[in-house]
Amino acid sequence: MRPSFLVHVLTSKPALKLLPLPPDTFLRATVRMATEDERYRQSSQFRLWSFSPARLQELRAKTNSLAKQQVAARTEATLDFLTPDEETRLVKFITVELIRAAQFCELPTEIRSTAAMFLRRFYITNSVMTYPPTELLKTCLFFGCKAEGFYIRLAKLAEKFPNTTSEQILAGEFLLCQGIRFAFDVRHPFRALEGAILELRRLRPDEEARIIKAHARAREILKFSALMTDAYFHFTPSQIMMAALLIVDPGLVDDLIPKPKAGEVSRVSADVYDKIMATIESCRVMLGEEPPERMSDYWGLMETLKSVKQLRKKLQKCRDPDRADLVALQRARREQAVAKPAKTPGTAATNDGVVFGAADRDAKRRKVGATEDPFGPSLSVVKSGTGCEETSSPTVGSSLQNQARSLPPCRSQFILQMADRKIVLITGANTGLGYQMVRALCGSDKAYEILVGGRSMEKAEKAVEEAVAEFPSSKSRVSAIQVDVESDDSIQAAFDKVKSDHGRLDGLVNNAGATFDQHIQSNDMTMRQAWNQSWNVNTTGSQVMTHVFVPLLLRSTDARLLFVTSGTSTLTGSENRELLMNKLSPKGWPKTGLVPNQMISSYRSAKAGLNMMMREWHRHLSEDGVKVWAISPGYLATGLGGSVERNRKQGAGDPVVAGEFVRDVLEGRRDRDVGMAIARDGRVQAW
């Protein structure tokens, strides 16, 4: 029997209070919990990839035995085969390599986890002696990106690995799909953790530091320990999450699942509570076998490396010679498919069918009548009896508002809510002024879809986590998107994702920027390198970013395009000798004795160019109804130039004001100054 699933529903809905409830409320909660339990039981993760420990061990032993038979039939030599335990150890090491590769490729956490689970699922019904794990690793990463809707170019991914071609990555794709039984849905414990953290903040509002610490440590456990053990095969996502919290801070688990007290009405009986806690405890023990600190042991300890090296040598001698080259295998299968006559249904079992014993699977399939659509009725038709009249889908080219008018009330309300939520993309939003803009929008009484752009997906995700934690009741939704303004491929990938996910863009804030003048003084860059880089990041990057995203801006009914400029860029203001950056340099050459704020020539020149670029976009897009500004937030204490503390000591202001400034512009409070370089407090910056 599988462990109790009651904990899954207790924790997956943080809105359900884990406190004693009146009897009628308890009944309603019980019905709700049963519904959640049924949903999980219908998932492919539960139906196809959940096993008892004994059953999982049996499957691995059977897979190992079948592989031995297949390899032995292809050679006359006496081979020393891998044991099931050795295969498991080797798969663990390959999983670590996959996680490290995903980190190197800067793939988001969920993609790493999905790819790792694809790999582990595959090697339950397939042996490492049959198919090469180092090749399937790359395929799992690529297919994990596809399964999670994360766009990455195949050629770009292939470049990350030495001696790897796109064909090699694709060669194992269909094989992988077969091996995981076409079950692409992987339920992770990360969302359950976020729900639990929200509930803990409600229960313990005065212990924020404790909760943040537990949150961070629990995520580390879920990102490694859960993937390295068999937790996903034995427990539900929320059980895994609770076990991670139990490792980190048992007291917080007591808050989430309070122990029933005698004489009080409780949601669970003492027996059920004991069963839940026993399940979580068994999961905790399993996760404890692979703490996050062990990741470095897999590739840093000499003993581990020696043992893995021995296993690899053993694998080289006993692997299937006909299936070691996936590219050649795929080509051979294509040739066979062309020459082979059509196969009679039900005449052969798939590989996983042999392992699972599903010989009669064809007989269980429901036959589809000649006139019946095997894919079901059209999605554009709403059946009567659901509270909505039958209607056809709106035309593709119509706006969301027009679509809503053509739909019945129960569907139009949802679409209008989507239309009212402004979609805003901010580049360089994981830190500095960009992150303050995210915070300001999260704190607004208006609803936004905030896309946190960052060169590193991991840093962007971290910024999203911090924003969500700080504004748990925000009307807005926050998500991370990878975009490097120095890379045309990255910009195009970001455009494709926004187009696919949202179909339009209401606000683009070109915030990403940097200074490079200091690298000239430290001899890290030549003058040409620093100036080219400064213009590339601060000006050219914003130009290309805007050019690519204009089609999505034109789909908005109230498009706003912002370029973050600088007070140092004003030509008129450069005459003000009272400002340190404008003071005349002493006579002689080379110039010496200058402070950092007097050596920002490439930066302020690039920002001056940005102002002219903004004017050009204003000229091009005015007739299209797109409002364009250059935003000059002022001298603020950020990491621009290398030191927050130095900027603060020199009089820099609080960067929070920049976020509020941008929010005001996005919400229409500076519409009178369209096409201008604007400063805070209603001022317009002189050219």
Tab-separated table of N, CA and C in Angstrom, residues 436-446 448 471 509 560 562 631 656-670:
chain	number	residue	atom	x	y	z
A	436	GLN	N	13.737	47.075	-7.477
A	436	GLN	CA	12.867	48.041	-6.809
A	436	GLN	C	11.611	48.306	-7.635
A	437	MET	N	11.738	48.246	-8.950
A	437	MET	CA	10.558	48.388	-9.814
A	437	MET	C	9.604	47.215	-9.610
A	438	VAL	N	10.164	46.022	-9.496
A	438	VAL	CA	9.341	44.835	-9.241
A	438	VAL	C	8.600	44.994	-7.920
A	439	ARG	N	9.301	45.442	-6.888
A	439	ARG	CA	8.685	45.625	-5.570
A	439	ARG	C	7.557	46.657	-5.624
A	440	ALA	N	7.805	47.740	-6.352
A	440	ALA	CA	6.793	48.793	-6.438
A	440	ALA	C	5.526	48.289	-7.126
A	441	LEU	N	5.684	47.506	-8.181
A	441	LEU	CA	4.513	46.973	-8.883
A	441	LEU	C	3.788	45.939	-8.029
A	442	CYS	N	4.545	45.147	-7.275
A	442	CYS	CA	3.916	44.173	-6.374
A	442	CYS	C	3.087	44.876	-5.299
A	443	GLY	N	3.548	46.046	-4.885
A	443	GLY	CA	2.839	46.786	-3.849
A	443	GLY	C	1.713	47.656	-4.367
A	444	SER	N	1.525	47.679	-5.679
A	444	SER	CA	0.472	48.505	-6.268
A	444	SER	C	-0.901	47.884	-6.034
A	445	ASP	N	-1.929	48.748	-6.021
A	445	ASP	CA	-3.294	48.229	-5.901
A	445	ASP	C	-3.833	47.760	-7.246
A	446	LYS	N	-3.031	47.905	-8.298
A	446	LYS	CA	-3.393	47.397	-9.617
A	446	LYS	C	-2.738	46.037	-9.828
A	448	TYR	N	-0.722	43.291	-11.993
A	448	TYR	CA	0.259	43.182	-13.069
A	448	TYR	C	0.705	41.733	-13.241
A	471	PHE	N	5.575	40.207	-0.596
A	471	PHE	CA	4.223	40.682	-0.913
A	471	PHE	C	3.284	39.487	-1.119
A	509	VAL	N	10.301	47.853	-19.881
A	509	VAL	CA	11.202	48.754	-19.171
A	509	VAL	C	12.633	48.307	-19.456
A	560	ARG	N	3.403	50.961	-23.207
A	560	ARG	CA	4.326	51.930	-22.619
A	560	ARG	C	5.744	51.395	-22.734
A	562	LEU	N	9.710	52.250	-21.822
A	562	LEU	CA	10.550	53.054	-20.942
A	562	LEU	C	12.018	52.698	-21.127
A	631	ILE	N	13.609	57.522	-18.553
A	631	ILE	CA	13.393	57.686	-17.115
A	631	ILE	C	14.724	57.985	-16.442
A	656	VAL	N	14.589	52.799	-3.571
A	656	VAL	CA	13.147	52.515	-3.556
A	656	VAL	C	12.384	53.541	-4.389
A	657	VAL	N	12.856	54.785	-4.386
A	657	VAL	CA	12.125	55.845	-5.091
A	657	VAL	C	12.089	55.594	-6.598
A	658	ALA	N	13.088	54.879	-7.117
A	658	ALA	CA	13.100	54.579	-8.555
A	658	ALA	C	11.944	53.665	-8.923
A	659	GLY	N	11.679	52.675	-8.069
A	659	GLY	CA	10.563	51.773	-8.330
A	659	GLY	C	9.235	52.502	-8.330
A	660	GLU	N	9.055	53.394	-7.364
A	660	GLU	CA	7.812	54.161	-7.283
A	660	GLU	C	7.665	55.081	-8.493
A	661	PHE	N	8.788	55.634	-8.945
A	661	PHE	CA	8.796	56.518	-10.111
A	661	PHE	C	8.317	55.765	-11.359
A	662	VAL	N	8.885	54.607	-11.603
A	662	VAL	CA	8.505	53.814	-12.776
A	662	VAL	C	7.050	53.369	-12.677
A	663	ARG	N	6.625	52.999	-11.482
A	663	ARG	CA	5.224	52.607	-11.305
A	663	ARG	C	4.289	53.758	-11.669
A	664	ASP	N	4.642	54.971	-11.261
A	664	ASP	CA	3.812	56.135	-11.598
A	664	ASP	C	3.707	56.323	-13.110
A	665	VAL	N	4.817	56.115	-13.803
A	665	VAL	CA	4.801	56.274	-15.261
A	665	VAL	C	3.928	55.201	-15.900
A	666	LEU	N	4.068	53.965	-15.439
A	666	LEU	CA	3.274	52.868	-15.999
A	666	LEU	C	1.788	53.048	-15.714
A	667	GLU	N	1.469	53.741	-14.633
A	667	GLU	CA	0.068	53.917	-14.262
A	667	GLU	C	-0.505	55.254	-14.735
A	668	GLY	N	0.240	55.958	-15.611
A	668	GLY	CA	-0.325	57.108	-16.309
A	668	GLY	C	-0.135	58.455	-15.666
A	669	ARG	N	0.668	58.552	-14.608
A	669	ARG	CA	0.794	59.827	-13.905
A	669	ARG	C	1.769	60.792	-14.580
A	670	ARG	N	2.476	60.346	-15.622
A	670	ARG	CA	3.379	61.250	-16.346
A	670	ARG	C	3.073	61.258	-17.846
